[in-house]
Coordinates of C-alpha atoms in Angstrom, one line a residue:
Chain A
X1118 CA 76.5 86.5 66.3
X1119 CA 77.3 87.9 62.7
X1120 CA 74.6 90.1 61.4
X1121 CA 73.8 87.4 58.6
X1122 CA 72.0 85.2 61.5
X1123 CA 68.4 85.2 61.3
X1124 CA 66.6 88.1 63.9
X1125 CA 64.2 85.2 65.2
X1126 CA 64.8 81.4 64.3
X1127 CA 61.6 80.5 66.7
X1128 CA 59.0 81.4 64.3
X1129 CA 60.3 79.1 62.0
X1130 CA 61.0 76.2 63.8
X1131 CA 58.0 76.6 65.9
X1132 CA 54.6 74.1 65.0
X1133 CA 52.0 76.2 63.7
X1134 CA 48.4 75.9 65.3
X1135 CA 46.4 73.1 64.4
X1136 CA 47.1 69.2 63.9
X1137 CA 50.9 68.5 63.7
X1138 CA 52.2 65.2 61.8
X1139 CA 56.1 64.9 63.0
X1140 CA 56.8 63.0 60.1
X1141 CA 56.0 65.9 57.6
X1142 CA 59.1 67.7 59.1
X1143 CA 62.6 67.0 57.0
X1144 CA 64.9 66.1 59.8
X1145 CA 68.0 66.8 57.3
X1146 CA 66.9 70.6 56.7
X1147 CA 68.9 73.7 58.2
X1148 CA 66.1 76.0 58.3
X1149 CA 67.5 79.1 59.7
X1150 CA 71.6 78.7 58.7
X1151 CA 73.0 81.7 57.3
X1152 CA 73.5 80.3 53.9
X1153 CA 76.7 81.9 53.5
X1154 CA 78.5 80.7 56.4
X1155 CA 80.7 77.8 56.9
X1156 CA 79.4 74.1 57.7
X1157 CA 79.3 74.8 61.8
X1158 CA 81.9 73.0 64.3
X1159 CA 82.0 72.9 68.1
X1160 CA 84.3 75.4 68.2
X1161 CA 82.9 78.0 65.7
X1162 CA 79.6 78.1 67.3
X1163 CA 81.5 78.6 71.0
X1164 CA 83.7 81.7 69.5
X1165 CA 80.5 82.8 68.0
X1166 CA 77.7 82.7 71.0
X1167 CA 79.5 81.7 73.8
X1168 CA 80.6 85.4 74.9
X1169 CA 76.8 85.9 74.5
X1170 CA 74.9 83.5 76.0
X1171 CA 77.5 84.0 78.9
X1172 CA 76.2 87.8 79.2
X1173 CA 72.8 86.7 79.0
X1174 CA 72.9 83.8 81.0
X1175 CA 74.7 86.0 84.2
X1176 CA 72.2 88.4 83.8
X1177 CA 69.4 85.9 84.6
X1178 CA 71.7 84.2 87.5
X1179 CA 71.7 87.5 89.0
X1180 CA 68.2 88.1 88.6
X1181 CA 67.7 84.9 90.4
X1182 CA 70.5 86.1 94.0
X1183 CA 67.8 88.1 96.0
X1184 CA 64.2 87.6 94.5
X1185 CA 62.1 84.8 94.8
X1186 CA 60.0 86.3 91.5
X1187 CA 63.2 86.5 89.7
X1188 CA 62.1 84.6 85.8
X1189 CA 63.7 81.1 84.8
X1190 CA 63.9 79.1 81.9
X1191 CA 63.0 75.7 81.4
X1192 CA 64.1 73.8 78.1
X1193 CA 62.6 70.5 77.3
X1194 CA 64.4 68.1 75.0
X1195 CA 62.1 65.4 73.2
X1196 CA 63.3 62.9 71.0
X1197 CA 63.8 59.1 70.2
X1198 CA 66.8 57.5 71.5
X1199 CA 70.1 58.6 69.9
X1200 CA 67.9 62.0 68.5
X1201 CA 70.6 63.7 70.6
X1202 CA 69.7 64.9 73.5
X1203 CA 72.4 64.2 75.7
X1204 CA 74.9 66.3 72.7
X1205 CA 72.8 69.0 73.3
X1206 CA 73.6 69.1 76.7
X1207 CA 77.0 68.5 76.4
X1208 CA 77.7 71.1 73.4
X1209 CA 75.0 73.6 74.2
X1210 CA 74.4 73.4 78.0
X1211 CA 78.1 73.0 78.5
X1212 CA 78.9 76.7 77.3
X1213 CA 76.7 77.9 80.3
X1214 CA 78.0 78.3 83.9
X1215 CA 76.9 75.4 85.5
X1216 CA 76.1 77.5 88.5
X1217 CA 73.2 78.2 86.6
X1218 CA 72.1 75.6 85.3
X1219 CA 69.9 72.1 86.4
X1220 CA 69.6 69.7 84.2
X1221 CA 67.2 66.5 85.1
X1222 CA 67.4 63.1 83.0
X1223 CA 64.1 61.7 83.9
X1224 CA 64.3 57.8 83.5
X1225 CA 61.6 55.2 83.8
X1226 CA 59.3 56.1 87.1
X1227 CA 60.3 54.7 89.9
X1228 CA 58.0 52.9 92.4
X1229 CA 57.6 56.3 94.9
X1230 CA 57.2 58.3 91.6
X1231 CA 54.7 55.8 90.1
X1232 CA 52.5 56.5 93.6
X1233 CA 52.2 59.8 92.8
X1234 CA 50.0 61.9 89.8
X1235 CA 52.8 61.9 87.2
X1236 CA 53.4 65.7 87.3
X1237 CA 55.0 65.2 90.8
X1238 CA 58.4 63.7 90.1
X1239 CA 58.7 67.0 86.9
X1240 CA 57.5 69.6 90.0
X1241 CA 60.7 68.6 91.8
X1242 CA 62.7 69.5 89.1
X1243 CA 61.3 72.8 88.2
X1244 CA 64.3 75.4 87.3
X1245 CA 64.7 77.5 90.6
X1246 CA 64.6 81.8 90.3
X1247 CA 67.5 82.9 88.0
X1248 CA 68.4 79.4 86.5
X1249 CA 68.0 77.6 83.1
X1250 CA 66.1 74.3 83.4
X1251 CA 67.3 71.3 81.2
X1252 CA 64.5 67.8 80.8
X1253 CA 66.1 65.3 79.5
X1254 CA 63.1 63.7 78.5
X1255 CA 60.3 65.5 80.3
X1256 CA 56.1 65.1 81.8
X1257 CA 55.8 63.5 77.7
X1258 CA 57.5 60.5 78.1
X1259 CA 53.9 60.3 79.8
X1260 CA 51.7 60.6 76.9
X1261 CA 54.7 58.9 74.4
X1262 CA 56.4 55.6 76.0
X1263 CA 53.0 55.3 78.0
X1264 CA 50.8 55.7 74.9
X1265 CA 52.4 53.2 72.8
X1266 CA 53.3 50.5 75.4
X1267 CA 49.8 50.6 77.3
X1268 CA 51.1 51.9 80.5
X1269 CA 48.6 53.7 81.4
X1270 CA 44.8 53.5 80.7
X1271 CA 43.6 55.3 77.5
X1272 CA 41.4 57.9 79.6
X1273 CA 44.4 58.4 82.1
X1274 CA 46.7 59.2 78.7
X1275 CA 43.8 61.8 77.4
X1276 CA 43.6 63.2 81.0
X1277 CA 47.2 64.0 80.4
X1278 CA 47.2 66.1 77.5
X1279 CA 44.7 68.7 79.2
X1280 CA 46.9 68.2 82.5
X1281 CA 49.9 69.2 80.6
X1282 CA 48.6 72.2 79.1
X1283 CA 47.3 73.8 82.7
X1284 CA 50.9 73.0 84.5
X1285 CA 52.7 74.5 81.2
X1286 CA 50.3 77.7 81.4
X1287 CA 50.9 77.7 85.1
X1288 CA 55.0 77.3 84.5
X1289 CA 54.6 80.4 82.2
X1290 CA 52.3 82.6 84.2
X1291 CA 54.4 82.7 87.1
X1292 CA 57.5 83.1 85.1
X1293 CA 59.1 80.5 83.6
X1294 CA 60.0 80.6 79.8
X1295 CA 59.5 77.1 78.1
X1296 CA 61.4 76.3 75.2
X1297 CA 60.3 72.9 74.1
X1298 CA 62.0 71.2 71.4
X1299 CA 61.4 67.8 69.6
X1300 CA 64.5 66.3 68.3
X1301 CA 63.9 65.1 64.9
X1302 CA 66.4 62.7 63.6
X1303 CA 65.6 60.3 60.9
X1304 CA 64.9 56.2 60.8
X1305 CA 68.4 56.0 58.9
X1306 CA 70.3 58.6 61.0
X1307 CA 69.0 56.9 63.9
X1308 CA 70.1 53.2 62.3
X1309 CA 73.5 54.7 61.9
X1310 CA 74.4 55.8 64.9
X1311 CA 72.9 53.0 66.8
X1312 CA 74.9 50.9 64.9
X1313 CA 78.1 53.2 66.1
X1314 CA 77.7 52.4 69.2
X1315 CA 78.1 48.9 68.7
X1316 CA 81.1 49.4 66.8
X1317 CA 83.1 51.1 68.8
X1318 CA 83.8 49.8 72.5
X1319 CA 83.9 53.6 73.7
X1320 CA 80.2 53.6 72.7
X1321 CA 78.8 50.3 74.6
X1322 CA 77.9 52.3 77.3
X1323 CA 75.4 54.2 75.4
X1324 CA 73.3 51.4 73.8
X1325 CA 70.8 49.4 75.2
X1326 CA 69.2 46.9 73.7
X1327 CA 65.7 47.8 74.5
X1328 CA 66.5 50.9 72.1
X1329 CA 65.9 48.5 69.0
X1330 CA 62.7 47.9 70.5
X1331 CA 61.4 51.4 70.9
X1332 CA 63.0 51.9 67.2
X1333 CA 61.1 49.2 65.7
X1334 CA 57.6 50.9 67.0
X1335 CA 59.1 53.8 65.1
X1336 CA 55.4 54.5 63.4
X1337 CA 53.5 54.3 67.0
X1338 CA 56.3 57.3 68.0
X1339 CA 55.4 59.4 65.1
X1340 CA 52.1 59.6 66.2
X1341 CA 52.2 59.8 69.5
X1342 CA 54.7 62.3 69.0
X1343 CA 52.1 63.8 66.3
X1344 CA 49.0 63.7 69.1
X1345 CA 51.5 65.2 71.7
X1346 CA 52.8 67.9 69.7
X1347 CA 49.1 68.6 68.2
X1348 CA 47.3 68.7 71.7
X1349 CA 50.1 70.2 73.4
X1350 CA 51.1 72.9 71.3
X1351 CA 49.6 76.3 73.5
X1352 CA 50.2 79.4 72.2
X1353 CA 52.7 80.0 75.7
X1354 CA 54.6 77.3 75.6
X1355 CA 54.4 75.8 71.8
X1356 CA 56.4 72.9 70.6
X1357 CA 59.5 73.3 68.1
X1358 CA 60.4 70.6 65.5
X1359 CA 63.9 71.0 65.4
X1360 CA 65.5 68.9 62.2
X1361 CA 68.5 66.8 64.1
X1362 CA 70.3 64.5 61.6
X1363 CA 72.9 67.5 61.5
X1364 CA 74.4 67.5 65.2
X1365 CA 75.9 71.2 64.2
X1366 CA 72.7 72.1 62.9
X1367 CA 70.7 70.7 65.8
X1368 CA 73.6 72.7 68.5
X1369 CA 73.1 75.8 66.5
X1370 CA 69.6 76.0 66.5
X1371 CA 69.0 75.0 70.0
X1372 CA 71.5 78.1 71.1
X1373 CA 70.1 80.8 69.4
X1374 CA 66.4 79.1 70.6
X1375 CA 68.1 79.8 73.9
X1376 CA 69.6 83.3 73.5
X1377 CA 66.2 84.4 71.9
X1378 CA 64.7 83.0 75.0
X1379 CA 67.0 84.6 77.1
X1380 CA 66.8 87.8 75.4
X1381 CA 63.4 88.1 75.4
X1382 CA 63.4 88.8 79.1
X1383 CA 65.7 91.8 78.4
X1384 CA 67.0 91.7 82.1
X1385 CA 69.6 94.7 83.1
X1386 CA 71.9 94.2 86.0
X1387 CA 70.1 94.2 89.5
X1388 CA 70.9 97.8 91.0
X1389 CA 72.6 97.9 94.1
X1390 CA 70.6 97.1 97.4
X1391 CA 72.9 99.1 99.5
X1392 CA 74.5 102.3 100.1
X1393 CA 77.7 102.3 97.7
X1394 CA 79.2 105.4 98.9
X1395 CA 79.3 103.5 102.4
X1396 CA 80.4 99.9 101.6
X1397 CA 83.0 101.7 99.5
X1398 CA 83.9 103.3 102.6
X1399 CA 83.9 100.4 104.8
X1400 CA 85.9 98.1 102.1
X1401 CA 88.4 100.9 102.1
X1402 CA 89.0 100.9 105.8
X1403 CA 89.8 97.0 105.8
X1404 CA 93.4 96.0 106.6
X1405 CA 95.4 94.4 104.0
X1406 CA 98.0 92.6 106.0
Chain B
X372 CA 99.0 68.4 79.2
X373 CA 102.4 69.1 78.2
X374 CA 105.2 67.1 79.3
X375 CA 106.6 69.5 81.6
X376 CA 103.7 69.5 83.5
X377 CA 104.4 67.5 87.3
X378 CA 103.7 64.0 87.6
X379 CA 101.4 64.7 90.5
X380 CA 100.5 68.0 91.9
X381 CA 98.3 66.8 94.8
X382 CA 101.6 66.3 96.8
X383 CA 103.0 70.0 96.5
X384 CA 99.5 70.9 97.7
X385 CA 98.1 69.0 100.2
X386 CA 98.7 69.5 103.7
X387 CA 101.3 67.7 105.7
X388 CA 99.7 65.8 109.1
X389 CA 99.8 67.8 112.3
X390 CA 98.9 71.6 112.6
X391 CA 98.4 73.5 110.2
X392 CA 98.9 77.4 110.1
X393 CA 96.7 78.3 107.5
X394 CA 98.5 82.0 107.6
X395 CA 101.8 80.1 106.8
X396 CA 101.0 79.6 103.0
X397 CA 101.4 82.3 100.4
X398 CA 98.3 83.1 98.3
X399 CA 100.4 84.6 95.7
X400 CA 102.6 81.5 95.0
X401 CA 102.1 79.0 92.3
X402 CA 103.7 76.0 92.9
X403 CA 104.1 73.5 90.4
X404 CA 103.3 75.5 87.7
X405 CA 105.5 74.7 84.8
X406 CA 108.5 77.5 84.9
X407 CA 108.9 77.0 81.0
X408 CA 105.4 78.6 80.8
X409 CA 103.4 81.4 80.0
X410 CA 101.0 82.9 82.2
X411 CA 98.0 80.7 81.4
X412 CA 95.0 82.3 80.3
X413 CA 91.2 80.5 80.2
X414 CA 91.4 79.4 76.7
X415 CA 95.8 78.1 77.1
X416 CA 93.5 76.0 80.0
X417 CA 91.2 74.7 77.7
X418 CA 93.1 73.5 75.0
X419 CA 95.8 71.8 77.1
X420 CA 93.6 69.9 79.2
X421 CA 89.8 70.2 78.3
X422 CA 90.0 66.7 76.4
X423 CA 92.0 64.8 78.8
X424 CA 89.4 65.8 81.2
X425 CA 86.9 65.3 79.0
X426 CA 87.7 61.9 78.5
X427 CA 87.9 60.8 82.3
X428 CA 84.9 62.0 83.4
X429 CA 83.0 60.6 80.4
X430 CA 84.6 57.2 81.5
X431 CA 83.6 57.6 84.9
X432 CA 79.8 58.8 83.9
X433 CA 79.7 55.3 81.4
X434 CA 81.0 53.3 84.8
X435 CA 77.2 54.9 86.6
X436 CA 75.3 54.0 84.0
X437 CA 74.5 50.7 85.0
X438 CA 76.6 50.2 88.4
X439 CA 75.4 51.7 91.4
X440 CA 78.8 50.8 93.0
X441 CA 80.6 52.5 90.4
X442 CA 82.8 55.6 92.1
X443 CA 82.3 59.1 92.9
X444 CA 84.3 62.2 93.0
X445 CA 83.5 64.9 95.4
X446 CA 85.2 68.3 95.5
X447 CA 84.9 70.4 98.6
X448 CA 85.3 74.2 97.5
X449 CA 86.0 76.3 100.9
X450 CA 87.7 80.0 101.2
X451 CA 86.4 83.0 102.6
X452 CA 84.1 85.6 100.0
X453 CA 85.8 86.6 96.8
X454 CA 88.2 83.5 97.2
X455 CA 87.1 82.2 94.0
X456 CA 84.5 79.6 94.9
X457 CA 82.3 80.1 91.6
X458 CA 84.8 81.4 89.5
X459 CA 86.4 77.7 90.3
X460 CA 83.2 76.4 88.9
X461 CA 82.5 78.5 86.1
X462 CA 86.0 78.0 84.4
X463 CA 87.0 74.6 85.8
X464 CA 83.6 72.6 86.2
X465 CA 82.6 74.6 83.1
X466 CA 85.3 72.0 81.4
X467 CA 83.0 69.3 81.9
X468 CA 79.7 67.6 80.7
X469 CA 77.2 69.0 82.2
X470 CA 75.4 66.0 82.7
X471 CA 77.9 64.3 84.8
X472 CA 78.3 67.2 87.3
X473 CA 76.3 68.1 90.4
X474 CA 76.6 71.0 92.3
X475 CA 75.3 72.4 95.6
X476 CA 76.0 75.8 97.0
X477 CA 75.5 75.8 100.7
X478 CA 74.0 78.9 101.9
X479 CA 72.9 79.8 105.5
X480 CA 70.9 77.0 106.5
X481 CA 66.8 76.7 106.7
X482 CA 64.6 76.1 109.6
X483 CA 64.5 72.9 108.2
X484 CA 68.0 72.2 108.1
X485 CA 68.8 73.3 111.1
X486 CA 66.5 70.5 112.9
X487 CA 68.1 68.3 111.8
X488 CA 72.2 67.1 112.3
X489 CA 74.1 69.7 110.6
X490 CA 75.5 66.4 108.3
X491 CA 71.9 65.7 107.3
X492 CA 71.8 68.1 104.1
X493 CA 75.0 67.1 103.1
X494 CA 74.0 63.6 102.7
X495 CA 71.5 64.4 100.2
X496 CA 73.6 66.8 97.7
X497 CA 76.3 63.5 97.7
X498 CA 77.2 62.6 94.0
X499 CA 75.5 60.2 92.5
X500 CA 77.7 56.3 91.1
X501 CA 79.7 58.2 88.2
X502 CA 78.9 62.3 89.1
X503 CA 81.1 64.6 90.0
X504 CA 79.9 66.3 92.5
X505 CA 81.2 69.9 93.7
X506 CA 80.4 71.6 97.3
X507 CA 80.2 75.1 97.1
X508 CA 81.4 75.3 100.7
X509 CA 79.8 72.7 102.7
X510 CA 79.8 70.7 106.0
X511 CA 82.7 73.0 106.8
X512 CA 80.9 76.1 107.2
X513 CA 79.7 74.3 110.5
X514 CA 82.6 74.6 112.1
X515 CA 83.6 77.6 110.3
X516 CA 81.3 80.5 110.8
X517 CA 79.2 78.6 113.3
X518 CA 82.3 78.7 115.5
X519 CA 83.8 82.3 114.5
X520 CA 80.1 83.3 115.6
X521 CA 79.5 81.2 118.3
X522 CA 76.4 80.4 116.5
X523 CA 76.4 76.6 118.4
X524 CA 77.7 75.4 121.4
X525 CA 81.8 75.0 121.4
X526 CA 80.9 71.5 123.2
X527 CA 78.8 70.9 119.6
X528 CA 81.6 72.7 117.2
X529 CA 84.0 69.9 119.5
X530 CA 82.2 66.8 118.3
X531 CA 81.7 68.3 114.6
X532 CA 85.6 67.4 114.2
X533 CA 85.1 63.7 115.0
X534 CA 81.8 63.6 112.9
X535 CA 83.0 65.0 109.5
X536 CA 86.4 62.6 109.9
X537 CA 84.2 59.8 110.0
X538 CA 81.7 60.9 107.6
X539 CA 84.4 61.5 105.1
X540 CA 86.0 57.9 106.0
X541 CA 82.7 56.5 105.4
X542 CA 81.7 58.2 101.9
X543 CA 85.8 56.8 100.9
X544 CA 85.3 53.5 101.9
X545 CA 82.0 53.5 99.9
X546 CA 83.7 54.4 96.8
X547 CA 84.1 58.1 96.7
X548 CA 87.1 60.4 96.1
X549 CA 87.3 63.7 98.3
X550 CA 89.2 66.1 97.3
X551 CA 89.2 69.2 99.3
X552 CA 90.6 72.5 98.9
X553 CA 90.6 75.4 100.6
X554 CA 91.2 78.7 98.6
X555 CA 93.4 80.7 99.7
X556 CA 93.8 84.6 99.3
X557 CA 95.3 87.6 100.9
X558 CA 93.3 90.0 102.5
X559 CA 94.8 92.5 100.1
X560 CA 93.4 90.5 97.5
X561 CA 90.2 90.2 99.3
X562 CA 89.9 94.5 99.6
X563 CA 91.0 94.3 95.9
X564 CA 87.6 92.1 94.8
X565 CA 85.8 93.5 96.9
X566 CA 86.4 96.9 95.2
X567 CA 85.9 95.7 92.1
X568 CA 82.0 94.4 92.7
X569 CA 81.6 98.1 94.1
X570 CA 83.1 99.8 90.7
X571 CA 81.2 97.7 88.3
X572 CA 77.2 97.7 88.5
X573 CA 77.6 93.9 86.9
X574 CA 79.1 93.0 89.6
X575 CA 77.0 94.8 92.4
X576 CA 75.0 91.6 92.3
X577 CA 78.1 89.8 93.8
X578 CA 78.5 92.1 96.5
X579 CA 77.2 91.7 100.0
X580 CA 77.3 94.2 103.0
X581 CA 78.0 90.8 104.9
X582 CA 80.8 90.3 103.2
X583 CA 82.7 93.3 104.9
X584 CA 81.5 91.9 108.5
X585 CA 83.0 88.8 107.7
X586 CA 86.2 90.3 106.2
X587 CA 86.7 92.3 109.4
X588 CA 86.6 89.4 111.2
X589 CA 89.8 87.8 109.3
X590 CA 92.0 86.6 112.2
X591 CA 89.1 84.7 114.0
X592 CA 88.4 82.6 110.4
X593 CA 92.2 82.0 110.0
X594 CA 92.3 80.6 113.7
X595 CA 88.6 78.3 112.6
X596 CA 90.4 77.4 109.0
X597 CA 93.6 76.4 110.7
X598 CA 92.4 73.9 113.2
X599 CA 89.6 72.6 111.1
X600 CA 92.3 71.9 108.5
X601 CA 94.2 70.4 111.3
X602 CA 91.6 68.2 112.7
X603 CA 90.3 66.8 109.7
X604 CA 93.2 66.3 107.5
X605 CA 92.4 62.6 107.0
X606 CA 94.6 60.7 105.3
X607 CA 92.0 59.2 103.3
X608 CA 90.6 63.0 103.1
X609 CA 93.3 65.1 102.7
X610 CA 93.1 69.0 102.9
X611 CA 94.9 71.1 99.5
X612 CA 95.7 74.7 100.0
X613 CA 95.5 76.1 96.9
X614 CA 96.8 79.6 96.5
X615 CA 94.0 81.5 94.9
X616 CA 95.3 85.3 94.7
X617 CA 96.5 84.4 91.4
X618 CA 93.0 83.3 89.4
X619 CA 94.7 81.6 85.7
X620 CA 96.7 79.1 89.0
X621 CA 94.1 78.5 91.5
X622 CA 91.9 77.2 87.9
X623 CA 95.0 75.4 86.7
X624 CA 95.3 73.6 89.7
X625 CA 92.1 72.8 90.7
X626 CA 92.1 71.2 87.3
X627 CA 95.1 69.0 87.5
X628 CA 93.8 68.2 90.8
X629 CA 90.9 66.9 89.4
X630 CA 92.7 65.2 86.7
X631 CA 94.3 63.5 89.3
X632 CA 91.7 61.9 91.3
X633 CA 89.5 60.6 88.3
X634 CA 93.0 59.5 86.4
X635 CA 93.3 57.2 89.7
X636 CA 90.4 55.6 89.4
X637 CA 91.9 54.1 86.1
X638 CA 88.9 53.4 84.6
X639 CA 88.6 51.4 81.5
X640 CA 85.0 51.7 79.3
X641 CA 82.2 49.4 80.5
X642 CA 82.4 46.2 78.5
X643 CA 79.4 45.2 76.5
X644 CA 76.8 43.7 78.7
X645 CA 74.6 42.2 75.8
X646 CA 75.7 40.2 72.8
X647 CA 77.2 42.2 69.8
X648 CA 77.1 40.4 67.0
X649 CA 73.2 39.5 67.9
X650 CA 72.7 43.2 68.3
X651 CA 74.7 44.6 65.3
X652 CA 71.9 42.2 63.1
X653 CA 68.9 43.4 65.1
X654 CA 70.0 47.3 64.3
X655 CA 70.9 45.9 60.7
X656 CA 67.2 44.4 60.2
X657 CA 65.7 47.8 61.0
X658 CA 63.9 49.8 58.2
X659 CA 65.8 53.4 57.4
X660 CA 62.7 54.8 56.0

């Protein structure tokens, strides 16, 4: 990391306490971005925190070999469709080990998921000891999607909110670090890139029609997003509004969320649960032919 | 990937039908490696092949999107400790996207596990329609350790053979690609890494007294490698011995191997399954602010 990156970008990307409206939020600001640095690429932000987040990311691995208390991080990716979650995984996530890592896409509930208290299917998917946690999507979609199509009855949604809060404090209090960020993109960004997808046959995979749908309740999102982030932002596990119209803006951000996240725990190396002088001993009497 | 790379490398490593000597090959040797080229590095790796690979496996994750018939690729990772298992995955798997990856380490089996068929956790870490799944050993270790240890009985280790043959017939016929390799060091090599996690305290973590036990029990593993590479080199399943003393080669093969199987599939991009032009004016029609 050059020296000119900010010591903390959390604290200002983080919501502060009381009501939060989404839309107040300028999804085309760098807040953060060494001003005299170079629009970021791919590449520039690998040479630049890859090394790093490697070192950081083994250390918590390692943690994770032989103890069952060992911490874990969970990161929670928000956002409308085309906000750019799955780039984040694929530029971010993709300079971890994937040893490490385990990522979940959670898609609309199935039937065996829908018989269940909707905190069951996210339990399964907790991060294990030593590993970073990826939602794609997350327990929200819950109080979002459900909120503005009806899904679910009002008092079940406001249930939800409170629920949400005691697993989060839970998550934390036994050791997972929750990084939860909402993808902010734009109504135009969004319009443009949808409308990339549809013009270039590489791309058809990605769209769906029902994504014009969900777009054109874009003022329902908002505020569900805005009651979400409001009644869900706990002073362990609080909500960042990360501005996403800039993809290198948006990858930049979300790894140096990470490394601060990772840092925080400040984990050494686990010491050695054996004699050394012996195993030394007994690797050096091995035959090498 | 250069032009002097070989058509097809699968070939040069796979092993020929009827017994194999697994003590026969040469850990050290790197065929079909390019003799017009450097000694590749991580990052020569990346840059030569990281977008070709890129590109399949996004075009195999677009073919799962919507098709639960759409293939799989499954790699089997199998070598004794220090052979390079999650170094494979951490510079080689690390190539890819993240989200279009699983992988399962298989470690001693649970209580759990073991009441049921030793197949029966295997089935549920199988890739998913347009994943790429990697086994960080797997349904091998049953006929691996559990016979170097006599750890079932040899009539059970006998019918394991005929099992995993027609297991691994029936996940091919369904659609999936096997490719399995076994990494292959010297036991000088072996002592060498072994070493190393003693000398470094980053790399105690790696190290496991269990390791040396298993190390001094070389001979016996060659003997269970050897004839379980002989009894279940399928032809729809082949075995690869990829030399693995040399760590830039064993990553630069595994990656051309991989190349390999998802270039086979040949897969184009999934068309558009909705009307375009109908689409393109709903996106146009929506508000950008």
């Amino acid at each position: 990391m050059s020296k000119k990156e900010p010591k903390s970008l959390s604290p200002l990307l983080r919501c502060q306490a009381g009501p939060v409206d989404v839309t107040g939020f300028d999804p085309g600001a760098t807040p953060g971005y060494p001003k005299d640095k170079q629009k970021e690429d791919g590449d520039d932000l690998r040479s630049d925190v890859e090394p790093l987040l490697d070192d950081l990311q083994e250390r918590l691995f390692a943690a994770g070999i032989d103890d069952s208390n060992a911490p874990r991080v969970l990161l929670v990716l928000q956002g409308l469709d085309t906000a750019g979650k799955g780039g984040t995984i694929r530029h971010v996530i993709g300079m971890m080990d994937p040893q490490g890592v385990h990522i979940h896409s959670f898609k609309r509930p199935t039937d065996e998921e829908l018989a269940h208290d909707f905190l069951w299917r996210v339990e399964r998917e907790l991060p294990r000891p030593g590993q970073v946690g990826i939602f794609d999507r997350s327990h929200y979609e819950d109080v979002l999607v459900q909120r503005v199509d009806s899904l679910a009855p009002a008092d079940e949604i406001e249930r939800r909110y409170g629920a949400i809060n005691e697993f989060e404090t839970r998550l934390v209090e036994s050791g997972t670090r929750v990084v939860k960020c909402f993808l902010n993109i734009s109504r135009a960004e969004q319009k443009q890139r949808l409308t990339e997808r549809l013009e270039n046959p590489e791309k058809y995979y990605k769209y769906n029609p029902g994504d014009v749908d969900v777009a054109s309740k874009w003022d329902a999102y908002m505020d569900a997003y805005s009651v979400a982030l409001t009644r869900c932002n706990s002073e362990v596990a609080p909500w960042h509004v990360v501005p996403a119209d800039k993809k290198w803006y948006r990858n930049w951000a979300i790894t140096h969320l990470l490394i601060e996240a990772l840092g925080d725990l400040d984990l050494g190396w686990p010491p050695a649960e054996f004699d050394l002088d012996a195993e030394l001993a007994r690797v050096q009497a091995l035959p090498e032919g």
